[in-house]
XYZ file of C-alpha atoms in Angstrom:
614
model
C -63.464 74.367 50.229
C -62.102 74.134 46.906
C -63.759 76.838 43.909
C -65.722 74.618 41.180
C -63.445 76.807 38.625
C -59.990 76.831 40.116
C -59.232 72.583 38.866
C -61.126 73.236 35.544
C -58.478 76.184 34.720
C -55.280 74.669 35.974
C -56.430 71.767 33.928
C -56.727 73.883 30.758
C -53.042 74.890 31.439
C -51.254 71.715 31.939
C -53.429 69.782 29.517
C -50.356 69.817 27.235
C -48.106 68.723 29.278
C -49.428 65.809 31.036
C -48.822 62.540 29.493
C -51.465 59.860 29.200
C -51.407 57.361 31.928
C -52.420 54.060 32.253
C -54.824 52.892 34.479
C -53.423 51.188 37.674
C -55.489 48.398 39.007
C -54.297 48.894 42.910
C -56.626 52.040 42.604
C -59.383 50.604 43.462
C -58.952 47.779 44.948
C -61.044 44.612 44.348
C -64.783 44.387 45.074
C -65.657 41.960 48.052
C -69.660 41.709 47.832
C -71.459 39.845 45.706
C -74.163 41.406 42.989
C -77.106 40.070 41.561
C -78.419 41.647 38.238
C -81.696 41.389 39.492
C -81.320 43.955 42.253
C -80.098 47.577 42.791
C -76.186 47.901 42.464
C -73.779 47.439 46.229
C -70.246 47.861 45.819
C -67.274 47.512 48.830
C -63.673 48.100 47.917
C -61.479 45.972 50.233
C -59.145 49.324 51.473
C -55.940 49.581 53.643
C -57.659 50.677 56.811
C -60.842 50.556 56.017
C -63.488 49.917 58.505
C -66.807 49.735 57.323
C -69.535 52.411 57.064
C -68.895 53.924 60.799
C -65.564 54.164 60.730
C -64.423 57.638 61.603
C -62.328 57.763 59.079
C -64.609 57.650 56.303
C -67.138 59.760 55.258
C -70.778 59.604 53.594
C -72.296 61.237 50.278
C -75.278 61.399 47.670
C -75.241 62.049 44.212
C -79.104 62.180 42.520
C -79.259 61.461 38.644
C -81.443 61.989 35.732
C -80.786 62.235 32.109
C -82.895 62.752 29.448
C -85.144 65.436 31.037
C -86.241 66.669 27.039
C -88.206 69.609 29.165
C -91.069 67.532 30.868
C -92.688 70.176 32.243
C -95.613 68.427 32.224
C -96.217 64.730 32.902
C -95.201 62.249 29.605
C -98.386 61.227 28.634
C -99.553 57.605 27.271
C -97.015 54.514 27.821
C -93.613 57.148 28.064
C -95.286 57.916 31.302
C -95.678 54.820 32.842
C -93.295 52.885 34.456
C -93.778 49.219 34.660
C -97.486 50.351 35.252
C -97.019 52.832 37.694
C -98.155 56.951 36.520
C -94.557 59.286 36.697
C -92.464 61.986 35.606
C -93.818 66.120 35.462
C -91.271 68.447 36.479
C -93.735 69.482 39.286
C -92.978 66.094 40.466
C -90.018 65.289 40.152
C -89.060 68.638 42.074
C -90.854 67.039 44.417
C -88.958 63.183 44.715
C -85.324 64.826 44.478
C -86.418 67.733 47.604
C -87.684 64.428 49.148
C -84.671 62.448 48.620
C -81.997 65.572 49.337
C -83.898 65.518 52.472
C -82.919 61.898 53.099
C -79.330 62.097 52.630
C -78.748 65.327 54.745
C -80.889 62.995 57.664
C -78.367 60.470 57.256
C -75.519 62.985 57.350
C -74.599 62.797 53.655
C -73.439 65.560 51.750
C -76.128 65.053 48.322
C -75.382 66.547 44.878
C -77.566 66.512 41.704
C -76.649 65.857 38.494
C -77.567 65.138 35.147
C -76.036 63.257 31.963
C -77.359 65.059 29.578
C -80.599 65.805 26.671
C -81.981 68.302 29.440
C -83.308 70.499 26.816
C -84.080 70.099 23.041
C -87.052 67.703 21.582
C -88.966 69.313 24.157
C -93.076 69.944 24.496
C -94.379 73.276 23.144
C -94.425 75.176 26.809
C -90.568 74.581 26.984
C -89.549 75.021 23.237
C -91.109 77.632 22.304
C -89.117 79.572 24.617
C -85.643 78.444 23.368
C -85.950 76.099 26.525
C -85.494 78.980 29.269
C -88.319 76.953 31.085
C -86.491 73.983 31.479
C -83.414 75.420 32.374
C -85.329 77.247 34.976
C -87.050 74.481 36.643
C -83.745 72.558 36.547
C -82.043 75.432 38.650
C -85.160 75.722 40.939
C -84.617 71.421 41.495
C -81.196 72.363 42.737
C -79.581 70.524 39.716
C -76.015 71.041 40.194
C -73.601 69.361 36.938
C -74.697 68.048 34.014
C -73.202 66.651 30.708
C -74.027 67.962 27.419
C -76.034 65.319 25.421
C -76.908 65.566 21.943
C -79.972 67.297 21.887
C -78.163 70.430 23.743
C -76.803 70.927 20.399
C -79.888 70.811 18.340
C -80.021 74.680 18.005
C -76.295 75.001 17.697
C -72.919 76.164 19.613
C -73.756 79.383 20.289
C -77.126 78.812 21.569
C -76.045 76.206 23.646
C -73.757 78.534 25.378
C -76.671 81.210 26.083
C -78.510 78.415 27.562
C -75.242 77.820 30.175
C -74.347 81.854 30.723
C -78.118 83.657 30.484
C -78.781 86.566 28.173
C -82.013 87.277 25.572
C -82.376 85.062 22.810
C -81.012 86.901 20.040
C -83.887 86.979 17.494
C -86.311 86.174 19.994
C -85.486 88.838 22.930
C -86.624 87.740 26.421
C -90.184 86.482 25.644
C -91.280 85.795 29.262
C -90.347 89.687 30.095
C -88.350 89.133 33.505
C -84.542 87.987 31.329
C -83.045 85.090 31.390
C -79.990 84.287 34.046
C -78.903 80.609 32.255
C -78.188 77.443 34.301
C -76.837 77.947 37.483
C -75.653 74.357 36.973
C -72.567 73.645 35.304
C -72.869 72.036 31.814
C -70.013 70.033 31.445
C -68.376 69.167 27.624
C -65.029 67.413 27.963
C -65.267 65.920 24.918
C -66.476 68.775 22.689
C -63.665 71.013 20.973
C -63.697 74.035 19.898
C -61.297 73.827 16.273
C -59.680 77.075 16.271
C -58.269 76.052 19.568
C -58.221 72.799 20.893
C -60.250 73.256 24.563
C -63.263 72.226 26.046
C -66.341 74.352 24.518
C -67.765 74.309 28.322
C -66.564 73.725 31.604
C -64.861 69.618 30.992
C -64.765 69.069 34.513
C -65.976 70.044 38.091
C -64.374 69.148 41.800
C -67.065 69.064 44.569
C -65.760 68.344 48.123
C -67.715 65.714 50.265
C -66.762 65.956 53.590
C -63.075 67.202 53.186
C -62.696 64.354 50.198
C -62.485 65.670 46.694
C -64.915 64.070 44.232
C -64.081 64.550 40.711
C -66.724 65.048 38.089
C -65.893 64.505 33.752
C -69.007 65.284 31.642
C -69.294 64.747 27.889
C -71.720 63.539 25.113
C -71.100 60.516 22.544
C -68.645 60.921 20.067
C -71.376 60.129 17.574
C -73.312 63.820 18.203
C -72.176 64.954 14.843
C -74.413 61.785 12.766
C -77.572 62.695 14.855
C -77.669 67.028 15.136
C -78.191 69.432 12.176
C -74.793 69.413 10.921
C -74.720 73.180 10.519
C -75.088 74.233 14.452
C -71.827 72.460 15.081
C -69.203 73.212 12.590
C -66.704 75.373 15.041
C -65.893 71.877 17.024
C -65.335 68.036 16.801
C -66.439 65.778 19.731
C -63.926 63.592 20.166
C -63.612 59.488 21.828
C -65.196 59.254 25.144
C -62.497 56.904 26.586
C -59.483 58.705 25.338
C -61.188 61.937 26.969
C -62.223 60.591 30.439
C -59.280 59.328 31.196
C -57.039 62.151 30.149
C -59.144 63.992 32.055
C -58.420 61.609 35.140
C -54.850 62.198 34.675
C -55.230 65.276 35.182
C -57.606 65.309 37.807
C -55.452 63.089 39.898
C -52.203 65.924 39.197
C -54.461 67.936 41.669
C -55.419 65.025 44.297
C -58.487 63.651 42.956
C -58.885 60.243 43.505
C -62.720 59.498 43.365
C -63.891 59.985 39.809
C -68.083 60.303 38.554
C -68.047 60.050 34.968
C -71.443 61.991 33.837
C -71.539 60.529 30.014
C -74.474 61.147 27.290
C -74.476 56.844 26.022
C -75.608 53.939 27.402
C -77.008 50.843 27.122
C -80.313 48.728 27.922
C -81.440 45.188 30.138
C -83.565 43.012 27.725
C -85.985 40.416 28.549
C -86.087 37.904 30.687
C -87.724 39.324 32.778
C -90.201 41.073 31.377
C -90.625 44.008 32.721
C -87.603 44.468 33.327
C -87.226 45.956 37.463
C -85.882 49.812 37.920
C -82.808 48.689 39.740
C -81.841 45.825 37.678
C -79.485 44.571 34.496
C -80.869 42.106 33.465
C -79.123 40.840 29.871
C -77.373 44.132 29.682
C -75.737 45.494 26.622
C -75.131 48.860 24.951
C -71.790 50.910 24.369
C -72.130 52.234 27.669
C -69.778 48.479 28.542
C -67.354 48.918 26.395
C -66.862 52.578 27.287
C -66.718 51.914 31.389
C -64.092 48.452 29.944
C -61.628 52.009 29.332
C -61.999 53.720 32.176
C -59.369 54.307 34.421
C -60.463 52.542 38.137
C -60.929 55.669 39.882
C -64.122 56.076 37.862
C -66.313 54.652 40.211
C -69.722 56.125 39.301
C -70.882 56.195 35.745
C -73.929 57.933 35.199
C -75.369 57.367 31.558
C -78.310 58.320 29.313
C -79.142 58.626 25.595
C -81.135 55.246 25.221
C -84.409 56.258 27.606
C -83.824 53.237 29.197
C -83.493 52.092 33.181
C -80.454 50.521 34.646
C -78.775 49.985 37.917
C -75.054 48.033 37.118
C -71.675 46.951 38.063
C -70.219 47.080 35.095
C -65.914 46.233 35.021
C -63.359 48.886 34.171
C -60.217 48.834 33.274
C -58.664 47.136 36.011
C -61.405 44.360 36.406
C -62.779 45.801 39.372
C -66.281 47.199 39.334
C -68.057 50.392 38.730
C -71.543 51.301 38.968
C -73.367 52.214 36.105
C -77.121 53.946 36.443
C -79.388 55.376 34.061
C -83.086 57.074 34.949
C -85.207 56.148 31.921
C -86.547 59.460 30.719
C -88.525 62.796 30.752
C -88.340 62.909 34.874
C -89.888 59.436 35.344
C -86.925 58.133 37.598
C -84.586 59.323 39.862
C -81.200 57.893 40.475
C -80.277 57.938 43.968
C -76.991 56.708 44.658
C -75.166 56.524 48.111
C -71.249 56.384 48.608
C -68.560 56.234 51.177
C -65.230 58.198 50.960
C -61.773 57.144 52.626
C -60.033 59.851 54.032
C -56.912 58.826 54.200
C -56.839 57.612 50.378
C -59.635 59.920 49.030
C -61.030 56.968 47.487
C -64.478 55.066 47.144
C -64.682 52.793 49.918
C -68.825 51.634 49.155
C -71.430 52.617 46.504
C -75.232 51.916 46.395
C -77.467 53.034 43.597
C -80.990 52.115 43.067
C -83.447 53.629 40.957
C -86.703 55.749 42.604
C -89.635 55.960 40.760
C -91.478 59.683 40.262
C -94.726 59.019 41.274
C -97.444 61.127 40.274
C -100.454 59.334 40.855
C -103.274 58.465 43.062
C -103.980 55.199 44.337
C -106.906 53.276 44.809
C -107.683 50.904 47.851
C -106.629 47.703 46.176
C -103.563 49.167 44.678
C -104.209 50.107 41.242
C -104.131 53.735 39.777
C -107.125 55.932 39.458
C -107.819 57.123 35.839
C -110.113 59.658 34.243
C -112.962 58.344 31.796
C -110.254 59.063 29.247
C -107.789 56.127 31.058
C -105.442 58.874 31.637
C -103.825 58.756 35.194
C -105.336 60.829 37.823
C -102.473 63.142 39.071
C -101.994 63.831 43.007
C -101.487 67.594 43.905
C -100.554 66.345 46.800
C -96.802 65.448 44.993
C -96.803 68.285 43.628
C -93.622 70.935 43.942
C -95.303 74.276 44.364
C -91.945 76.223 43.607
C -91.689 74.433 40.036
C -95.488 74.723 39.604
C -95.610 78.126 39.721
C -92.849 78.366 37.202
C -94.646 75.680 35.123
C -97.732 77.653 35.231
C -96.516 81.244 34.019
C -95.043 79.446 30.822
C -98.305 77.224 30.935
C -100.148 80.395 30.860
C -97.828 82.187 27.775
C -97.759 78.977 25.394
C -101.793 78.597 26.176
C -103.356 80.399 22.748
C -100.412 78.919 20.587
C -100.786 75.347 22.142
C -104.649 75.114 22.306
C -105.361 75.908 18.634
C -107.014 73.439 16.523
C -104.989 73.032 13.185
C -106.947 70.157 11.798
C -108.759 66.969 12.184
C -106.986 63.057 12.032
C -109.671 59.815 11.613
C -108.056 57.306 13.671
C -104.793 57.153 15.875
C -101.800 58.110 13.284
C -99.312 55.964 15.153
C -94.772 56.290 14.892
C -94.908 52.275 15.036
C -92.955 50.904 12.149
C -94.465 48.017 10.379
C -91.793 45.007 9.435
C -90.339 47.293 6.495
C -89.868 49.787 8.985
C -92.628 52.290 7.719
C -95.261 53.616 10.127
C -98.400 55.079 9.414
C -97.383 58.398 11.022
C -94.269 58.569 8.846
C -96.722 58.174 5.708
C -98.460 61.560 6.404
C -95.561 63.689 7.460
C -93.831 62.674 4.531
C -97.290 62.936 2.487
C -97.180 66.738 3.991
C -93.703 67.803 3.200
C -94.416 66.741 -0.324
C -97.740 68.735 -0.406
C -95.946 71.699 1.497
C -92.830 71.793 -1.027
C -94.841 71.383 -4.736
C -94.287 75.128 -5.594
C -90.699 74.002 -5.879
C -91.473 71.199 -8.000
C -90.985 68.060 -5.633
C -91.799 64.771 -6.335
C -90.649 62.848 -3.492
C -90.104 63.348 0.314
C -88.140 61.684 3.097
C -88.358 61.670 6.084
C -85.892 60.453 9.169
C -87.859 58.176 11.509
C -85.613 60.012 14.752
C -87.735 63.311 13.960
C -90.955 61.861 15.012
C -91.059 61.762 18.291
C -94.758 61.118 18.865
C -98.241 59.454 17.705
C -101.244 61.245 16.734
C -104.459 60.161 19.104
C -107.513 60.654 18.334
C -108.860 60.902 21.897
C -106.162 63.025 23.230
C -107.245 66.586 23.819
C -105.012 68.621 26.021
C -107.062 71.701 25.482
C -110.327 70.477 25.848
C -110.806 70.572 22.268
C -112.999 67.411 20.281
C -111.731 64.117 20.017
C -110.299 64.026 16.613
C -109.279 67.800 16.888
C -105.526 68.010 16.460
C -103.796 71.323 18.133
C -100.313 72.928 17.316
C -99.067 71.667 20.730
C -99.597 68.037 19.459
C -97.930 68.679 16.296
C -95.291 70.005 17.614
C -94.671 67.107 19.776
C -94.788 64.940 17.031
C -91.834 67.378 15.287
C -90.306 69.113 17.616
C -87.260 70.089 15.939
C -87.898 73.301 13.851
C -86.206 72.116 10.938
C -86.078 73.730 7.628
C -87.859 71.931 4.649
C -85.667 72.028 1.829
C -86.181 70.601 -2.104
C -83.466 69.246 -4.217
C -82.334 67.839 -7.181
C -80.957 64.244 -6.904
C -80.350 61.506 -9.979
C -81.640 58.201 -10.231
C -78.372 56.871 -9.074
C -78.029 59.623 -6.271
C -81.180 58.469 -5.121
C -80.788 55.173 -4.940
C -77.357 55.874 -3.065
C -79.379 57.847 -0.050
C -82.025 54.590 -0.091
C -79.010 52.163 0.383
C -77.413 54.732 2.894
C -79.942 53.822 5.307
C -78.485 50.247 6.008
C -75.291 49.678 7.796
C -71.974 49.511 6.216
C -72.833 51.785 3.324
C -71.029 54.829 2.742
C -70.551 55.098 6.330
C -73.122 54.345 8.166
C -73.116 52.910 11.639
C -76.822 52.591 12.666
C -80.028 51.075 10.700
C -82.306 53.772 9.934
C -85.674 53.075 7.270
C -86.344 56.744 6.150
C -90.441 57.092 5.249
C -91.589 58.142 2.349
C -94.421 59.759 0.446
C -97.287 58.455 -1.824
C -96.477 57.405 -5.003
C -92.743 56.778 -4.380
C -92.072 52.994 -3.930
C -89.189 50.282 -3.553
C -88.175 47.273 -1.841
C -85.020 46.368 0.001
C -82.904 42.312 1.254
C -81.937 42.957 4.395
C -79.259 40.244 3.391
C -78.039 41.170 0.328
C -74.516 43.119 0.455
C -74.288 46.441 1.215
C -74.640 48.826 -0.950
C -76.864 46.041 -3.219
C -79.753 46.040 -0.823
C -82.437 48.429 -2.645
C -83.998 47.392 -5.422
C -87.346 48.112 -8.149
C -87.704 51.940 -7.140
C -90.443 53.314 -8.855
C -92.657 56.950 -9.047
C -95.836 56.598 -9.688
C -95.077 53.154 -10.873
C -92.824 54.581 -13.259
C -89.192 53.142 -12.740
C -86.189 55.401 -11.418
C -84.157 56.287 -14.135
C -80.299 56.112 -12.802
C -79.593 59.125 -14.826
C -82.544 61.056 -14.923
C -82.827 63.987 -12.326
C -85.544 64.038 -9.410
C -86.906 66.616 -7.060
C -86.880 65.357 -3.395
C -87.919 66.643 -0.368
C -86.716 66.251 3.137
C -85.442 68.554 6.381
C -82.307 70.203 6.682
C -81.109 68.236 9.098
C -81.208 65.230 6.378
C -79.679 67.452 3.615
C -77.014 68.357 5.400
C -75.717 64.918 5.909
C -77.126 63.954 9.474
C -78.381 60.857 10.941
C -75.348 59.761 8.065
C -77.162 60.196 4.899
C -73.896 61.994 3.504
C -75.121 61.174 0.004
C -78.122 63.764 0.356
C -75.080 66.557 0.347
C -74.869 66.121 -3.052
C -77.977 67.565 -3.861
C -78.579 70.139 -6.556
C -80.930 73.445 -6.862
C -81.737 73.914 -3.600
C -85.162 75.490 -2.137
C -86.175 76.262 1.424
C -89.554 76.388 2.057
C -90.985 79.215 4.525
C -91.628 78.155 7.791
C -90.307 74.958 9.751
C -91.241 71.008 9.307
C -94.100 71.375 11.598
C -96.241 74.791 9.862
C -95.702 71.484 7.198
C -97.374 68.650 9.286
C -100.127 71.663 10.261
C -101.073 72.845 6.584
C -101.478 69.122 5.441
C -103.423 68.489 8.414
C -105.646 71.545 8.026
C -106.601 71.551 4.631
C -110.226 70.378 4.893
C -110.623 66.414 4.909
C -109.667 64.697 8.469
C -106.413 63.105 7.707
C -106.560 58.810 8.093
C -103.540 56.760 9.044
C -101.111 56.487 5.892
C -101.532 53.050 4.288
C -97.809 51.665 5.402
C -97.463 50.047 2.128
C -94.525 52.083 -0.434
C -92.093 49.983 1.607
C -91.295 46.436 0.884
C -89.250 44.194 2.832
C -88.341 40.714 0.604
C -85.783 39.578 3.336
């Protein structure tokens, strides 16, 4: 059997000298059965020789996906944990499906590996992040998880963390909290698309070889090129990430140099079905679109597996490459709710696909009653069944359970009503209101007058009736906060003009000063201004005004937002050109936590500093 390193390194060495190739359509030959949309993905490749599934000269294997695990250690609560009605995802449980379905494959004599395509760690709950996500990692080695692609969230504390996270040591502010070290991912994080500048390779491992019955299977891992927009700028400024068809299919080139000829891209992007139907089934792609299509359109034809993440959504396609011929394209929602399980033949003789089957299996965690339905609690949250649960990955889950306990539980304030993340038709949410509202409050000392905040960093609601610790309804605890704003960003205050000002506002629409992706930054009371969605960019903002005072172009303002912001991501370049800067003690969240806890129960913000005209 072949060593996972030994392809990797002779890669890194002829990398220089292998010219690009272009993809040959007789790879793959042509698909023969037909695919409905509606139903999990089949694929046969009509093959020289080929018999069918028991010829002896083919041979059987199993990958099981995931993405987007974001350290759900325990079960997603509310609608994220739902899928199309039925209870799922928990770490505990999903231990439990991919044991179940490992199980399956070795029955029917297939050779099963585990992978992952990426945001594993980072925007994680409480009991995984305030470890520096050595729980998840963890968990993911006890599930047998075997190669994974970066995504962008394994970048969210920077380079060098990341790198800790793949080789094990002590954190190095932090030490070993949990007292028995840390050993890092006995999986191999794969980053074929992330450079290190000082010297042109791969910052991890860019590919691995695993050998299915004799048959070399080829595996490329990367993240989107667009990382750099939607991470702190400052954790990532020793590399560039660079195009992800360019990369894949150098990266087949080389591959094939060595005798690979059956390809698994393992990519952090994707796409999404949309309605009809609605909901949309597990195994289906239904209206399909995303960059996910034009990516696999690029792939060279040996790519015959693509397995995506990044947009929390569930797939199951055929998707064509670059020779016209099909590849299947899966994605497993998010936070362990699905899991991928995809079936493939090998041809000996060619060392290429011969079949592929992939359809989606959901992570139940719930307990049924007699007609069907799921039982609840007098709270309407599911009921979950111990009798799913993984007791290797629950007794993990419970020592960090146990550690994060008196930080978690606290009560840090008290909210009226549900604070919801919804955005209104201006884009504003209620729950954007107060966290903005808070980072004002939280940054007056250095004389702020307006905040902003991105609507990516809130990544939950505020419920009144949720209480994970047993605490009041109403109560609001550190471990919901920090749900809400997971990120431990910095809070920083500077000086912008009128005109700069303006600039960032109009920054949020596409086609201005670079940007690529819509994105309505909240704001806090007192600050107001309205926007035409169809005016021109760059001419879209209009009639801002501070306490109903209007924005003088040239006079100079004091604005708060994260660091992430300031330093340019999600796009807003134009908040680099801030003046006087001030950092605030403490992260975004001890922000969301003070406002919350300073006497009066906090009400839903009033969704109204935003105004849409068109």
């Amino acid at each position: 059997m072949l060593r996972n390193l030994a392809v990797p390194a002779l890669a890194l060495a002829v990398v220089a000298t292998v010219p690009f190739s272009s993809p040959d359509s007789t790879e793959s030959g042509q698909a023969t059965d037909a695919w409905n949309p509606m139903s999990p993905v089949s694929v046969s490749y009509e093959l020289a020789g080929h018999g069918g599934k028991g010829d002896s000269r083919t041979v059987k294997g199993n990958l099981l996906g995931f993405n987007d695990f974001h350290g759900a250690i325990d079960p997603p609560t509310g609608s994220g944990g739902l899928v199309n009605g039925t209870p799922a995802g928990g770490v505990e449980y999903l231990t439990s499906w991919v044991k179940k379905l490992r199980a399956e494959a070795k029955s029917e004599r297939r050779e099963s590996i585990t992978v992952g395509a990426g945001d594993l760690v980072g925007a994680t709950p409480l009991v995984s992040a305030a470890f520096h996500d050595e729980p998840s990692i963890e968990l993911l080695n006890n599930a047998g998880l075997q190669i994974s692609s970066v995504g962008n969230h394994e970048f969210d504390e920077g380079t060098t963390e990341l790198q800790r996270l793949q080789r094990g040591g002590c954190h190095p502010v932090d030490g070993c909290q949990d007292g028995d070290g840390f050993k890092g991912a006995k999986f191999n994080y794969l980053a074929a698309n992330v450079v290190k500048k000082n010297s042109g390779l791969p910052l991890l491992l860019p590919v691995d070889i695993r050998i299915v019955g004799g048959v070399p299977v080829g595996f490329v891992g990367m993240t989107l090129k667009g990382t750099p927009s939607i991470v702190n700028p400052a954790g990532i400024t020793s590399v560039e990430f660079r195009d992800e068809i360019e990369t894949a299919n150098k990266w087949a080139t080389l591959l094939r140099f060595v005798g690979v000829k059956s390809m698994v891209l393992l990519i952090h992007e994707g796409g999404a079905q949309s309605a009809p139907p609605n909901p949309q089934p597990v195994d289906g792609c239904a209206n399909f679109a995303g960059p996910i299509t034009n990516i696999v359109a690029g792939l060279r034809p040996e790519f015959g597996i693509v397995v995506s993440g990044h947009t929390h959504r569930f797939y199951s396609c055929q998707l064509p490459n670059s020779s016209g011929t099909p590849t299947v394209v899966t994605s497993a929602g998010s936070n362990g709710v699905l899991v991928t399980d995809i079936d493939f033949t090998l041809d000996k003789r060619s060392g290429k696909f011969a079949e592929i089957a992939a359809r989606n299996v959901i992570v139940e965690n719930g307990v049924r009653n007699p007609d069907g339905s799921w039982q609840t609690d007098p709270a309407g949250v599911p009921v979950r069944n111990p009798a799913l649960v993984d007791k290797s990955a629950k007794k993990i889950a419970d020592k960090y359970r146990t550690a994060v306990a008196p930080i978690a539980n606290r009560v840090v304030g008290r909210i009226t009503a549900d604070i919801t993340n919804t955005n209104n038709a201006a884009g504003e949410s209620s729950l954007g209101d107060v966290i903005a509202d808070a980072q004002l409050t939280y940054t007056t000392a250095a004389g702020a007058q307006i905040a902003l905040m991105n609507p990516g960093g809130i990544r939950a609601p505020l419920t009144f009736a949720n209480s994970p610790g047993g605490e009041a309804p109403g109560d609001v605890t550190y471990g919901e906060c920090f749900t809400v704003q997971p990120f431990n960003n910095l809070v920083v205050t500077q000086t912008l003009t009128g005109a700069q000002l303006k600039e960032v506002l109009e920054q949020q629409f596409v086609g201005f000063g670079g940007q690529t992706v819509q994105r309505i930054l909240q704001v806090s009371a007192g600050f107001t201004y309205s926007y035409d969605s169809t005016a021109a960019a760059g001419s879209k903002v209009s009639s801002l005004a501070l306490n109903g005072t209007p924005i003088d172009p040239a006079a100079s303002y004091r604005v708060t937002t994260n660091d992430f912001l300031a330093n340019g991501g999600d796009g807003f370049t134009r908040l680099t050109g801030g003046t006087d800067r001030a950092t605030a003690p403490g992260f975004d969240v001890d922000a969301l936590v003070a406002y919350l806890g300073s006497g009066t129960p906090v009400g839903p913000g009033p969704q109204n500093r935003i105004t849409r005209i068109a």
